[in-house]
Every structure is written in structure tokens, then in C-alpha cells.
Coordinates of C-alpha atoms (C1' of nucleotides) in Angstrom, one line a residue:
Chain A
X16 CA 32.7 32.5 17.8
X17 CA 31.8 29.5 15.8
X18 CA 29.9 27.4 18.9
X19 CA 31.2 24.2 16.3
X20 CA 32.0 22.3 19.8
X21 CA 28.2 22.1 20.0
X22 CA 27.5 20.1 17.5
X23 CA 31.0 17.9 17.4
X24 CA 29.1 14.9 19.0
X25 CA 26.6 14.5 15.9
X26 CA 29.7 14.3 13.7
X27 CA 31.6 11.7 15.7
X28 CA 29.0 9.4 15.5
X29 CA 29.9 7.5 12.5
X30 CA 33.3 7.6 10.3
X31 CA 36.0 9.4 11.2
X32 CA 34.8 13.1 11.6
X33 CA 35.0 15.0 8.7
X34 CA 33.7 14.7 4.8
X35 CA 30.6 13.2 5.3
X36 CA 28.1 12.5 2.7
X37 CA 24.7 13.8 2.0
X38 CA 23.1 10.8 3.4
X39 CA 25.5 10.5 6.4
X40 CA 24.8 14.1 7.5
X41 CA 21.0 13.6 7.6
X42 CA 20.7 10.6 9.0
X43 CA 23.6 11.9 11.7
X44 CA 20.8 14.4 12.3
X45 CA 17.6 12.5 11.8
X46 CA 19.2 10.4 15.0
X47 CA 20.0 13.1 17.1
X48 CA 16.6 14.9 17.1
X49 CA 14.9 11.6 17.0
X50 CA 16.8 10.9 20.2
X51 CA 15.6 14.3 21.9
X52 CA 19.3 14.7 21.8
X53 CA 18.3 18.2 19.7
X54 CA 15.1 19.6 21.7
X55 CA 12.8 21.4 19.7
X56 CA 13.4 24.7 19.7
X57 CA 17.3 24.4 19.0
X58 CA 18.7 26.6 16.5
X59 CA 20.7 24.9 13.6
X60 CA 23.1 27.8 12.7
X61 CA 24.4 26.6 9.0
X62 CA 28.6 27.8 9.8
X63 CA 28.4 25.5 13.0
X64 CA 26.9 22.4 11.9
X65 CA 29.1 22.8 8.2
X66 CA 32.1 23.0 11.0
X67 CA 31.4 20.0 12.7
X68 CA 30.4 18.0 9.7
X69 CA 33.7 19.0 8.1
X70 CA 31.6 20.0 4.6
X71 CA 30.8 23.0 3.6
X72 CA 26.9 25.1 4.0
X73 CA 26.2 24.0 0.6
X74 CA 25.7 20.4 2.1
X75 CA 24.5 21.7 5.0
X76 CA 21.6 23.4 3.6
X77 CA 20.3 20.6 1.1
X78 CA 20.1 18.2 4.4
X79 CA 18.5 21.2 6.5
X80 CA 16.3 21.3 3.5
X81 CA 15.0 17.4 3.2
X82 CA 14.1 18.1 7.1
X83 CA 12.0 20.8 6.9
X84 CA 10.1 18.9 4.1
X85 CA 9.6 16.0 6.5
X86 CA 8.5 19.0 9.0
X87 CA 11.2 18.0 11.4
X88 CA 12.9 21.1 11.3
X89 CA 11.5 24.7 11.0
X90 CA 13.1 27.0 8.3
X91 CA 12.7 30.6 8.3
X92 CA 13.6 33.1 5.8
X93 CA 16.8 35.2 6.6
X94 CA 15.9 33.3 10.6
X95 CA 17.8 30.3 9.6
X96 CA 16.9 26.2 10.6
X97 CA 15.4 25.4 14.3
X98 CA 14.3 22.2 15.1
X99 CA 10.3 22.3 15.4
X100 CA 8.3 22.6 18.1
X101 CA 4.7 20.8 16.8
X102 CA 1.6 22.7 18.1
X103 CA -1.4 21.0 19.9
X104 CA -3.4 20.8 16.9
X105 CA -0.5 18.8 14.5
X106 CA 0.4 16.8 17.5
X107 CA -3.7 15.8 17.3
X108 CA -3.5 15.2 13.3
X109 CA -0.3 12.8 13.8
X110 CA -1.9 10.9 16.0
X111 CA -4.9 10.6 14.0
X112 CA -3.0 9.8 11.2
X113 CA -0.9 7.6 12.7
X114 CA -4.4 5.8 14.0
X115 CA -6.2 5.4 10.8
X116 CA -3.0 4.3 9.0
X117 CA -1.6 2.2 11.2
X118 CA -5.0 0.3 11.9
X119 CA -5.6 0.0 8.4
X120 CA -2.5 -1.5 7.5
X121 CA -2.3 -3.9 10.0
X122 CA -4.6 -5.9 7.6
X123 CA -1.8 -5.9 4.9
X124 CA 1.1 -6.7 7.8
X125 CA -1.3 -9.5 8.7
X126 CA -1.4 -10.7 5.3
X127 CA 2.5 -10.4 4.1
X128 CA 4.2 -11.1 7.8
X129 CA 7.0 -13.8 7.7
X130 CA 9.0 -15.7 10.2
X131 CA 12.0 -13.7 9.9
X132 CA 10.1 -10.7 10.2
X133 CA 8.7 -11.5 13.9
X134 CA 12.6 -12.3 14.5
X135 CA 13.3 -9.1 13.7
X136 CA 10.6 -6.9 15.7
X137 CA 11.4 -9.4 18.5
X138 CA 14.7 -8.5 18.7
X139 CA 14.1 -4.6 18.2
X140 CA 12.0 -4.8 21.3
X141 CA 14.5 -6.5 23.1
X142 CA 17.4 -3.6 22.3
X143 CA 14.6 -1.2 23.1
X144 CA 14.2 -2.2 26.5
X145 CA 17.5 -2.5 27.6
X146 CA 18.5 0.4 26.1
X147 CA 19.1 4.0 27.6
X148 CA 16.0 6.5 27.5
X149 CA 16.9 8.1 24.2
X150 CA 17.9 4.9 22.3
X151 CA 14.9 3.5 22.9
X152 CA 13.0 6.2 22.0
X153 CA 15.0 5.7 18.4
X154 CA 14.1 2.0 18.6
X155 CA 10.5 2.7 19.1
X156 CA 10.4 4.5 16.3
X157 CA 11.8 1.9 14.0
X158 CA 9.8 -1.0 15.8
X159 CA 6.8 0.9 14.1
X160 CA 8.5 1.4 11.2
X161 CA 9.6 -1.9 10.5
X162 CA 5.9 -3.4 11.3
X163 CA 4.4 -1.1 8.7
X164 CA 7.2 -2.0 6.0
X165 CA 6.1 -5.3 6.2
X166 CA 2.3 -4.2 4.1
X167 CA 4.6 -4.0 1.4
X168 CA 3.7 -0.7 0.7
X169 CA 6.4 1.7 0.2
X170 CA 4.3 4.9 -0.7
X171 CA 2.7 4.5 2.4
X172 CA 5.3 3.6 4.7
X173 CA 7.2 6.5 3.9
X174 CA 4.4 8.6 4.9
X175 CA 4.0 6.5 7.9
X176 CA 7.4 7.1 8.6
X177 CA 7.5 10.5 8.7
X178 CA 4.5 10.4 11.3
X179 CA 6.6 8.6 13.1
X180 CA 9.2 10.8 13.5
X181 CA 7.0 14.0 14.2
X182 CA 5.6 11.8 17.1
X183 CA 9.0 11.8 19.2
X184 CA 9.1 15.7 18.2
X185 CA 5.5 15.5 19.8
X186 CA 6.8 13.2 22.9
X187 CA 9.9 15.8 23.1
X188 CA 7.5 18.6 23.8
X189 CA 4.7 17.8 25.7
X190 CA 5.9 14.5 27.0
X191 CA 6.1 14.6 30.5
X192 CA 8.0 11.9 32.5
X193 CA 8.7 8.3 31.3
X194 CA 6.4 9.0 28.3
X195 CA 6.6 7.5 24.3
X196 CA 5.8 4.0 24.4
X197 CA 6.2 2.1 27.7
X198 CA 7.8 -0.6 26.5
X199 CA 4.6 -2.3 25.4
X200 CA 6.1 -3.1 22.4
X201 CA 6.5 -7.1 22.7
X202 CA 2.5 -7.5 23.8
X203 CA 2.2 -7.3 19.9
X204 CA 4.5 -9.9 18.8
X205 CA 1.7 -13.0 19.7
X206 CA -1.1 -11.3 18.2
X207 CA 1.1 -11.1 15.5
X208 CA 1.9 -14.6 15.5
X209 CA -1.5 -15.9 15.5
X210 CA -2.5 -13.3 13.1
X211 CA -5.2 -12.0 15.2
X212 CA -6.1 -9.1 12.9
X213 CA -9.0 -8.0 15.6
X214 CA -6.8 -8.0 18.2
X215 CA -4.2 -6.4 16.9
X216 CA -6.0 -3.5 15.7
X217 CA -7.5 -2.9 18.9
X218 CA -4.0 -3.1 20.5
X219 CA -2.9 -0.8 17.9
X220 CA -5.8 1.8 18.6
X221 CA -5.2 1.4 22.4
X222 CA -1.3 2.3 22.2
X223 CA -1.3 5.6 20.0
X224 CA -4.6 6.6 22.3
X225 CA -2.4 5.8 25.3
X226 CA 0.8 7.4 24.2
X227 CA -1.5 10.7 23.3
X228 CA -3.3 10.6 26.4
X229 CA -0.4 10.9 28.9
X230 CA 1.0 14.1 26.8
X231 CA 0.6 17.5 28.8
X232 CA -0.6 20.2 26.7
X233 CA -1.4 22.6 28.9
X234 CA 2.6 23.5 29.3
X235 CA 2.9 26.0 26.3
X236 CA 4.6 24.4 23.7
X237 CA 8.0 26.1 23.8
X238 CA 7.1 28.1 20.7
X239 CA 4.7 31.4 20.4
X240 CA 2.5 31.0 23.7
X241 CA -1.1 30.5 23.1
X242 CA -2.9 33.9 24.6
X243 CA -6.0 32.8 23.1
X244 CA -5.9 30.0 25.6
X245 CA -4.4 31.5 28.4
X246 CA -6.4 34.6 28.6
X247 CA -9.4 34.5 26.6
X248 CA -12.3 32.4 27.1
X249 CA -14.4 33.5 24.0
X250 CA -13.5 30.6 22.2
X251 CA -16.8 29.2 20.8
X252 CA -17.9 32.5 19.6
X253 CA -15.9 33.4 17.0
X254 CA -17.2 31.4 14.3
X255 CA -15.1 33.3 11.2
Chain B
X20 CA 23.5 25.0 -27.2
X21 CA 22.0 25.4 -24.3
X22 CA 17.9 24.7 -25.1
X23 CA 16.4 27.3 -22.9
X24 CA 14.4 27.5 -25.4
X25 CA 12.4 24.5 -24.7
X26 CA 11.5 25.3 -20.8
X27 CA 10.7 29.1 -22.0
X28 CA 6.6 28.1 -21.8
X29 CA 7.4 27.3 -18.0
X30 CA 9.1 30.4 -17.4
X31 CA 6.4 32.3 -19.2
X32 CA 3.5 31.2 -16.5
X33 CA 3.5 33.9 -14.1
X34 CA 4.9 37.4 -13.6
X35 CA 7.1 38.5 -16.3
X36 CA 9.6 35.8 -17.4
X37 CA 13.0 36.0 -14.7
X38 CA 13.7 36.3 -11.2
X39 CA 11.1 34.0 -9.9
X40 CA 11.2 32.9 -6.3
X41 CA 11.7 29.6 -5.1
X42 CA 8.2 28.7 -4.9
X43 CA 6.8 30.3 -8.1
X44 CA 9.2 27.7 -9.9
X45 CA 8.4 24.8 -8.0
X46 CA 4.9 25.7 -9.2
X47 CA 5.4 26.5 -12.5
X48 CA 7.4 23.0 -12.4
X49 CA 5.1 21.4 -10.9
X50 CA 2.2 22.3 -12.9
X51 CA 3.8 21.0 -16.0
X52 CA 4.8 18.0 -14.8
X53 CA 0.9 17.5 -13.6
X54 CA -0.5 18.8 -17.2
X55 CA 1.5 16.2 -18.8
X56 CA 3.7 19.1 -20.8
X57 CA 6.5 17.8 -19.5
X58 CA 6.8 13.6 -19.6
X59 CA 8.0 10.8 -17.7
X60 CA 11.5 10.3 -18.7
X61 CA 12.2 13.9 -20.0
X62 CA 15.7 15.2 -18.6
X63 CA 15.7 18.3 -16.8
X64 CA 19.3 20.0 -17.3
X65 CA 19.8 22.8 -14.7
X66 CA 21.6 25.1 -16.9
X67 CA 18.1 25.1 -19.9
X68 CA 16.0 25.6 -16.3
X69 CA 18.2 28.0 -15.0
X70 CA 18.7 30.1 -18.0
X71 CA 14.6 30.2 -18.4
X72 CA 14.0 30.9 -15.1
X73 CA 16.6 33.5 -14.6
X74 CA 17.9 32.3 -11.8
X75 CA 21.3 30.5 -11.3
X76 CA 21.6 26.2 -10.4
X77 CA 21.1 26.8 -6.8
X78 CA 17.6 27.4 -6.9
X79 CA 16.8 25.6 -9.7
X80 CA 19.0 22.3 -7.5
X81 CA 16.8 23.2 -4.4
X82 CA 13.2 22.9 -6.7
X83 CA 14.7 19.7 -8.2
X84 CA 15.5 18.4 -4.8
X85 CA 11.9 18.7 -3.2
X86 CA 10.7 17.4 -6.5
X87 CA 12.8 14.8 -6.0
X88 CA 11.3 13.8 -2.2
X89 CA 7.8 14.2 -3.6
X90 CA 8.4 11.6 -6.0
X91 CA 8.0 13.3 -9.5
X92 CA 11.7 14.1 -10.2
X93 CA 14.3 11.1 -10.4
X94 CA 17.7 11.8 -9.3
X95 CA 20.8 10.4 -10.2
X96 CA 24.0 11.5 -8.8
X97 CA 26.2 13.0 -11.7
X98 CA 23.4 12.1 -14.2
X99 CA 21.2 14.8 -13.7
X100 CA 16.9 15.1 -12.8
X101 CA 14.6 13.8 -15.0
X102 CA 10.7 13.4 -14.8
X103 CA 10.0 9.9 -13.0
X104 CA 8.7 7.2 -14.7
X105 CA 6.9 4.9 -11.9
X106 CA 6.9 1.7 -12.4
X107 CA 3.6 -0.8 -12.0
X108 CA 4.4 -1.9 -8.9
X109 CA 4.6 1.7 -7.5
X110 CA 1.6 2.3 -10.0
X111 CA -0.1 -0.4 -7.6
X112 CA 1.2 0.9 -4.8
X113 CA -0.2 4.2 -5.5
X114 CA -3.4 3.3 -5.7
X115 CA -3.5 0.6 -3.2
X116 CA -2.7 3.9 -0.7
X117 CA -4.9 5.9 -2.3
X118 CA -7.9 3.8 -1.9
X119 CA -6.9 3.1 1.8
X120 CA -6.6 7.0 2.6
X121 CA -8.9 8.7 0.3
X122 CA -11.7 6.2 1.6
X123 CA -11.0 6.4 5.2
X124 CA -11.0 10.1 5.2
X125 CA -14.2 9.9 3.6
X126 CA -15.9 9.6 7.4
X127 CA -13.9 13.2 8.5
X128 CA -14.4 14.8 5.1
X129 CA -18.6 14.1 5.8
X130 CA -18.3 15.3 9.3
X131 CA -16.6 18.7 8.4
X132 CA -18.3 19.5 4.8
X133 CA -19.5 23.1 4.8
X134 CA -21.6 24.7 2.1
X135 CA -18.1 27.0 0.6
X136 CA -16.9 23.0 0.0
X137 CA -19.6 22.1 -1.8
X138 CA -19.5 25.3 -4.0
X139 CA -15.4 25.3 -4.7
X140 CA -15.8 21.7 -5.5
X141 CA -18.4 22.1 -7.6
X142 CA -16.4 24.7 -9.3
X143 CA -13.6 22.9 -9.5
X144 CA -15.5 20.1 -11.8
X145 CA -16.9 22.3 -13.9
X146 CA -13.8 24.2 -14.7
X147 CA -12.5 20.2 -15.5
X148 CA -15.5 19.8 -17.9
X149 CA -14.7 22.5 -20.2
X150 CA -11.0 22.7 -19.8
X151 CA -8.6 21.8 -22.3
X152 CA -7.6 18.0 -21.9
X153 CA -4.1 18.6 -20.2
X154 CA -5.6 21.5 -17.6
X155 CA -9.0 19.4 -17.0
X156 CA -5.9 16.7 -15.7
X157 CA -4.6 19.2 -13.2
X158 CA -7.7 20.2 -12.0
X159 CA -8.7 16.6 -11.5
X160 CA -6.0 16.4 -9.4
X161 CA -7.1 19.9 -7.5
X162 CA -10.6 18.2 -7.1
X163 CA -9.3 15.5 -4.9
X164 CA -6.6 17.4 -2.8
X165 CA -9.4 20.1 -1.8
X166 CA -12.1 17.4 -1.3
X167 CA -9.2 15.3 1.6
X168 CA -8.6 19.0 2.3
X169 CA -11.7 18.9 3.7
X170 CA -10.7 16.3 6.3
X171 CA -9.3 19.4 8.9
X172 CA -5.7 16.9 9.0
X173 CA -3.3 18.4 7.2
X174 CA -0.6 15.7 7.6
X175 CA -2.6 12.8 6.1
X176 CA -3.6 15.7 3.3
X177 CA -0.3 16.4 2.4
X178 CA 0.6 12.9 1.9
X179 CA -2.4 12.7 -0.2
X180 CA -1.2 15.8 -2.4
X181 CA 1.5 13.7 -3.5
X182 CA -0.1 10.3 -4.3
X183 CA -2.2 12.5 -6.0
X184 CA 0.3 13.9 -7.8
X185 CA 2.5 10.6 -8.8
X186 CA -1.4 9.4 -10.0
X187 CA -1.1 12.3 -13.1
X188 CA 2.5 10.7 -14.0
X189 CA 0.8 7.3 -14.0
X190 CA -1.4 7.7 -15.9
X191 CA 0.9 9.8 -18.4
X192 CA 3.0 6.8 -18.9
X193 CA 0.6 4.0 -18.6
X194 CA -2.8 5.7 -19.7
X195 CA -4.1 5.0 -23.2
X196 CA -6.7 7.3 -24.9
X197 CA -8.8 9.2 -22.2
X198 CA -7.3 7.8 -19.1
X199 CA -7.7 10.0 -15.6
X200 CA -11.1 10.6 -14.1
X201 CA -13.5 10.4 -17.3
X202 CA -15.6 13.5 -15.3
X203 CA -16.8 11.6 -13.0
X204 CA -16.3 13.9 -10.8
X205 CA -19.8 16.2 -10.4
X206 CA -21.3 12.5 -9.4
X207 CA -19.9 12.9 -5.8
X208 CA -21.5 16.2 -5.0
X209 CA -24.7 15.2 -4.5
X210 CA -23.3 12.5 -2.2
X211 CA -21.5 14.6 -0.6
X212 CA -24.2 17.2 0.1
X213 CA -26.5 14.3 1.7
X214 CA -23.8 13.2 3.6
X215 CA -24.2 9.5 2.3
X216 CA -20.7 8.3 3.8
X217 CA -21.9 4.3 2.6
X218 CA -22.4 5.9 -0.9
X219 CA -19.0 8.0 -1.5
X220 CA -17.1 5.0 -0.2
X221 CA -18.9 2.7 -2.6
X222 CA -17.9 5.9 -5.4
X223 CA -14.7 6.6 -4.5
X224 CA -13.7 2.6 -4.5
X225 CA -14.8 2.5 -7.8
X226 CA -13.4 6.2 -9.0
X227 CA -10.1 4.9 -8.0
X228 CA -10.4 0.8 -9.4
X229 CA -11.8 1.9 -12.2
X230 CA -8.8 4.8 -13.6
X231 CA -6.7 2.0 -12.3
X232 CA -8.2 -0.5 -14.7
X233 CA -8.0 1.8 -17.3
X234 CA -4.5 1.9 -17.3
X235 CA -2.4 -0.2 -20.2
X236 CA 0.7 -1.9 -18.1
X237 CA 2.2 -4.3 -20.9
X238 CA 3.6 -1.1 -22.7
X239 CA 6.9 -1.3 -21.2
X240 CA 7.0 2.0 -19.5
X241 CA 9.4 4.1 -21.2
X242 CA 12.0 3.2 -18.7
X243 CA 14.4 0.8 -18.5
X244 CA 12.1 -2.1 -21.3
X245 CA 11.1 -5.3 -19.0
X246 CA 13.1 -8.1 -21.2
X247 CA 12.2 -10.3 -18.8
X248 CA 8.2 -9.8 -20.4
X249 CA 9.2 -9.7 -23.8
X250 CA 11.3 -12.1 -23.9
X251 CA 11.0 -14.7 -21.1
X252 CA 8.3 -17.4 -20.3
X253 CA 10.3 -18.5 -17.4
X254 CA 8.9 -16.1 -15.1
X255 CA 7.5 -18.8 -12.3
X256 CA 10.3 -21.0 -12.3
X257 CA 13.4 -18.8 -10.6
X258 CA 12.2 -18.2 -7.2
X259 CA 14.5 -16.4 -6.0
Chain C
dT17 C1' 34.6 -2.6 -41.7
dG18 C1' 34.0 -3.2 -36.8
dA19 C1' 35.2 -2.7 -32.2
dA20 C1' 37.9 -1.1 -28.4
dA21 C1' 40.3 3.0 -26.5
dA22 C1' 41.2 7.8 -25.8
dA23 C1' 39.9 12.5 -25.8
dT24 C1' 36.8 16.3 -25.8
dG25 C1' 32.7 18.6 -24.4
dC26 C1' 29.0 18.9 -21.5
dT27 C1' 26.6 18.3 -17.1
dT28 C1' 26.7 17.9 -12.3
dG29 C1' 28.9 18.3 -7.4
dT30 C1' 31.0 21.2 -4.0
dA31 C1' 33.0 25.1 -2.1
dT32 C1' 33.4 29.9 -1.6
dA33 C1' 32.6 35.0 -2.3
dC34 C1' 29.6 38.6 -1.8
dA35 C1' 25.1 40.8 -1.0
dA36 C1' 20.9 41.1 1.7
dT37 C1' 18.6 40.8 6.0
dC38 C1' 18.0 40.0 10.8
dT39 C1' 19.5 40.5 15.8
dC40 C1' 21.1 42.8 19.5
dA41 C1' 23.5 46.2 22.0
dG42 C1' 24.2 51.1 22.9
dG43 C1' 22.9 55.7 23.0
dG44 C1' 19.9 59.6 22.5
dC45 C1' 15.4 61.5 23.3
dC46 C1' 10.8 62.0 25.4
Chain D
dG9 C1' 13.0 55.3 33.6
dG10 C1' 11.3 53.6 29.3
dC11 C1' 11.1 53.7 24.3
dC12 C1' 12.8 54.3 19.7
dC13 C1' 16.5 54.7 16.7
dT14 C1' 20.9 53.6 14.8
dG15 C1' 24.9 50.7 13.8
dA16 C1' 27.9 46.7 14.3
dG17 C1' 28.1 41.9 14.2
dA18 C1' 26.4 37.7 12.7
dT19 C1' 23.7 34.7 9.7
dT20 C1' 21.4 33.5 5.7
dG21 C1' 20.3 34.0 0.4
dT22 C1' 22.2 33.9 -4.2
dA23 C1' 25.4 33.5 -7.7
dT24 C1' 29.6 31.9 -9.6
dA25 C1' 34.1 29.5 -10.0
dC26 C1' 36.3 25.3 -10.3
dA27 C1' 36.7 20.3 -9.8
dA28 C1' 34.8 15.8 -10.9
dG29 C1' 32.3 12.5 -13.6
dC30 C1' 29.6 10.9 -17.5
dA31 C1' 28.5 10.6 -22.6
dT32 C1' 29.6 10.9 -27.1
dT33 C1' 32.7 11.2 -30.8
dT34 C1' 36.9 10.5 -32.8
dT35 C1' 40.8 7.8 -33.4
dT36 C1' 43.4 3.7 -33.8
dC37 C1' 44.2 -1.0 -34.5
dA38 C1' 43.0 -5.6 -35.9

DNA sequence: TGAAAAATGCTTGTATACAATCTCAGGGCC
DNA sequence: GGCCCTGAGATTGTATACAAGCATTTTTCA
């Protein structure tokens, strides 16, 4: 029993149903696990999402593919596509990241940032706050996005965006309550406009800390459960 | 005809010459695009990979494609793969990011450094002393990723691995004479060991500006020639 | 002779068939 | 009663067939 049906509301987003591109498929995808509307955890099974795409697993596959590389979804030999479920200790390195790159490219964004630029942030925080839970979670995402496009550095940005992404895989899992970013969003937008590089980064810094500190890690993280922390307490002394 | 012929020195790398796994060719691919055997602009028809390989298209399509997302394979829809040629601006762009990253990490790297580093990178530079000139490139390149590896945050490393690796095709299509790191390498050990973070920013800033200056950007680079250089002195006046 | 148009061959894009492997349920054995 | 083994079903891995598009050559006409 192909469980198609499942996955029928990914496909309906955009044309018509059926025959959907590459691109189409992943950013169909991309949105939907973005938007915690695909949990981590969820299996992709290749015959259903190829059903409700209307292509066949050829497609399927390459798409499933280009996630795994951006570490969004999990793929397993002969175990098939699940979306992923980040551990403790990459949820701690995307955040770091995220820190260090996004605080040092706030000097660039400060350098290159136009008028039509602010317009644009201002009016993706707008549609963020006024916009269901999952939406905005989307929006957040490309609020960050779009303010580190602006350094003008593509090789970067495309590593920052993939950061980004992990994070809402990060806020899907441990995330507890009205977490991801409070809608703080617009307190940037006049530091921006003076260009108060200081200020900003500290904002910055502030933010990602903020976002990482109200996470819960002590739930298990939906994947293997950690019996090295829940039983044993001889952590320190295994140096190997 | 198919010219299987000329990819039979890739197949050749490893176990016996067919029926190599997904990975192995992505290696073996990767590895010659790094050592330069393969250039920037050289086309990359399935059927000549497949055949050398042993495999069929499908894997050789699914190597092509993360090659693709990692920057060091172009692909154009109906037109096949071929090795990328960057262009100066992403040449800039590179090493814009790689300055920014490789120099921030710098503080981690010093806090984490163990004794086994210091040895496998010191290892590492010797082997790219007396290596022959396209090897001593790919071990350059095997310097840096296991110093950032160092850094205990494998997202920002694995962005890294790929500036890294877009640096080699850089430098194939823009470098003149003995481009890449002259051997400067053994330099930063001591550094390193004495955990002078001041001084391995200072060398690293320079390790970086300096192959960057090396480069020659007025040969048009092999792609698509810039007839706007050769032939145009009107290059401040159209604005838009 | 030169240039535009048509045809052929080669390469890639997509779907599908078949083989290999895993999962899970049912039954037998300890 | 619990555990292991076995087999059916389902899912993924790989190869191949066929369709579609591009490139080059050949042909034709001025």
C-alpha cells in the first residue's frame, strides 16, 4: 500500500500536481522540512514521494541525494532517506559556526548594505510576524539568509545557508515551546541603518546564544538514545 | 569511439580496475581533479567514465552530481559535466572566505592541538616537500583540511574542505609557474607547537594573500574569453 | 565560394526492470 | 514464556532501454 496520500500536500504546493522538475521537487522539500512540516525522524520512502511528485524514483533519488549532502536528510544503505535528527554535539558546532560566521560577516554586510536591501529585511520581518508558527520559522531562515547575501560573498553564504537550515532541524528537535527566533528580528534593522557594526555584532552574538540556550537537550534526541549519558557517569575518565 | 581510454589512469588508482563503489570513484575523481590531471574546462562524458570505471551512468551521474554541489564539476543540462573553471570573482571570493574561516578557527585549532597533530602535520609537509609537483598540490590541500580539522567543528570543516578544494582549481587555471603554497608549510609548526595564536594569524593572512597574489588574472581563464578586457576601454562608463 | 538549412550521430534525461538487502511476522525450539 | 530462525513482503541498488536535445557535418542554394 503506497502511503502516496502522505505526501500529496508537498506536491500541491506549487503547479498543478504532477511532472515536477528537479529544482521544484527539492525546494517542495527543502520547505516542508524547513517548516517542521516533515519532523526529523520521518521516513522518505522513494515509491511514495515519486507517487506524489508524479515523476519517477530516478528524480526522486537525485533530490534525496542533494539533501543528504546539505545533511538535511539521513541516507542509509539498503535503509532508505529519513529526515535527520542532529545530535547534541552538531547542534553545538552549527551554532558555533553560525556565531563566528555570521559575526564576522556582519563587517562585509555593513560595508555593501543598500537602501533597498533594509526594505527588503523590513518587509521579511514583517511577513514573519504575522505569519503562522511554521511560516515564520521559513521566514526566519531567509531573514538570515538574505542579511548574509548582502557581504557579497556567495561561497560563503551558501555555507551559511546550509547552517541555517540544520538550525530549524536543531529547533525541530530539541526546541521546546515557542522557540527559533522570537521575533527579534526587526531590533536589527536600525543598527543596520546606522551601520553600527559594534552593535550589531553583539546583537548577533546575543541572538544565536539566545536561540541555543532555550533548546532542551536533555529530551533524547529522537534518534539512538544516549546510554552514555543516561546511565554512566564515567565520563571524564575515558580519555581514548 | 568511445575514449575510455583517456580516464583508464583514474580507474587504475585503487583495487583492480571495475566495480568500484560509489565513493572510491568520487575519490579517484576527486583526486585528479585536485592533482591538476584533469583541467578546468575538460569535459567529462559519462559513457568514457562509465566504461573505465566499470560501472554503468547511474553511478557515475550520482559522483558527477555531488561534484557538482562541491563546486569542481560544472553542469549543464543536456551538455554534459565538465571540470569548472572559476572565475576571478569566485577566485576572490574564495579566498576572501578562506582567510575569514581559516583565521578565525585558528583560536579553536590552538585550543585543541594535541601532540598526534603536530606529528601528522608534520608529516603531511614533508611528504609535500619531496612529492612530485602535482601530489605535493594534493597534499597541500590535505595540510590545511587536517590542520581546520583540528578545530573539533566539523561543519565549518567541511565547508572548508571545499574552498580548499575550488583553491587547487584556481590556481590550475590562473596560476603561473610554481603557484600553490611554495612549502611554506613546515613554517606553521613551530607556531603551532608554542601556541602563538597572534603569530599563525599573522602566517596564515599572509599564506593565503600571498598564493592569492601569485595568481596571473589577465589570462582570460579558459572559459568563456572576457572581450569586454580585450577589447573594451569603456569599462567605467556603463553603469549599469 | 560562402552561408544557411537539414540530417545524422552522439550525449544526456528519464523511466523502468530486475537483483540485492532489509524488515517484520509467524512458527518452532529450548 | 522467551528467543532464534525462516520466509514473505517491501524497499532500495544498479543497470539498461528508450526518448529528447545538442553538435557537427553534409547538402543545397545563392
Amino acid at each position: 500500500m503506497n502511503d502516496t496520500r502522505q505526501f500529496h500536500l508537498l506536491a500541491g504546493l506549487a503547479t498543478g500536481h504532477d511532472a515536477r522538475s528537479d529544482d521544484a521537487i527539492y525546494q517542495a522539500l527543502w520547505e516542508a522540512i524547513v517548516e517542521h512540516r516533515l519532523s526529523p525522524g520521518a521516513r522518505l520512502p522513494e515509491d511514495a514521494l515519486a507517487g506524489a511528485f508524479g515523476v519517477s524514483r530516478t528524480m526522486i533519488r537525485r533530490v534525496l541525494q542533494r539533501l543528504a549532502l546539505e545533511q538535511l536528510v539521513t541516507l542509509r544503505t539498503h535503509r532508505g532517506a529519513q529526515i535527520t535528527s542532529p545530535t547534541p554535539a552538531e547542534a553545538r558546532d552549527v551554532f558555533r559556526a553560525r556565531r563566528l560566521l555570521e559575526g564576522a560577516l556582519l563587517t562585509e554586510v555593513v560595508a555593501h548594505v543598500t537602501p533597498e536591501d533594509l526594505q527588503a529585511l523590513t518587509r521579511i520581518a514583517d511577513q514573519e510576524r504575522h505569519a503562522p508558527r511554521d511560516q515564520a520559522i521559513r521566514l526566519s531562515a531567509r531573514f538570515h539568509t538574505h542579511l548574509m547575501a548582502m557581504a557579497g560573498n556567495a561561497s560563503l553564504s551558501e555555507a551559511l545557508s546550509q547552517l541555517i537550515s540544520r538550525t530549524s532541524l536543531i529547533i525541530a528537535v530539541y526546541g521546546r515551546g515557542r522557540a527559533g527566533c522570537p521575533c527579534e528580528h526587526p531590533a536589527l534593522i536600525p543598527l543596520l541603518e546606522r551601520r553600527d557594526l559594534d552593535a550589531l555584532q553583539t546583537w548577533m552574538h546575543q541572538h544565536l546564544t539566545g536561540i541555543e540556550a532555550s533548546l532542551d537537550f536533555t529530551a533524547s534526541g529522537d534518534a539512538l538514545p544516549d546510554f552514555e549519558h543516561l546511565f554512566g557517569h564515567h565520563r571524564e575518565q575515558n580519555a581514548s
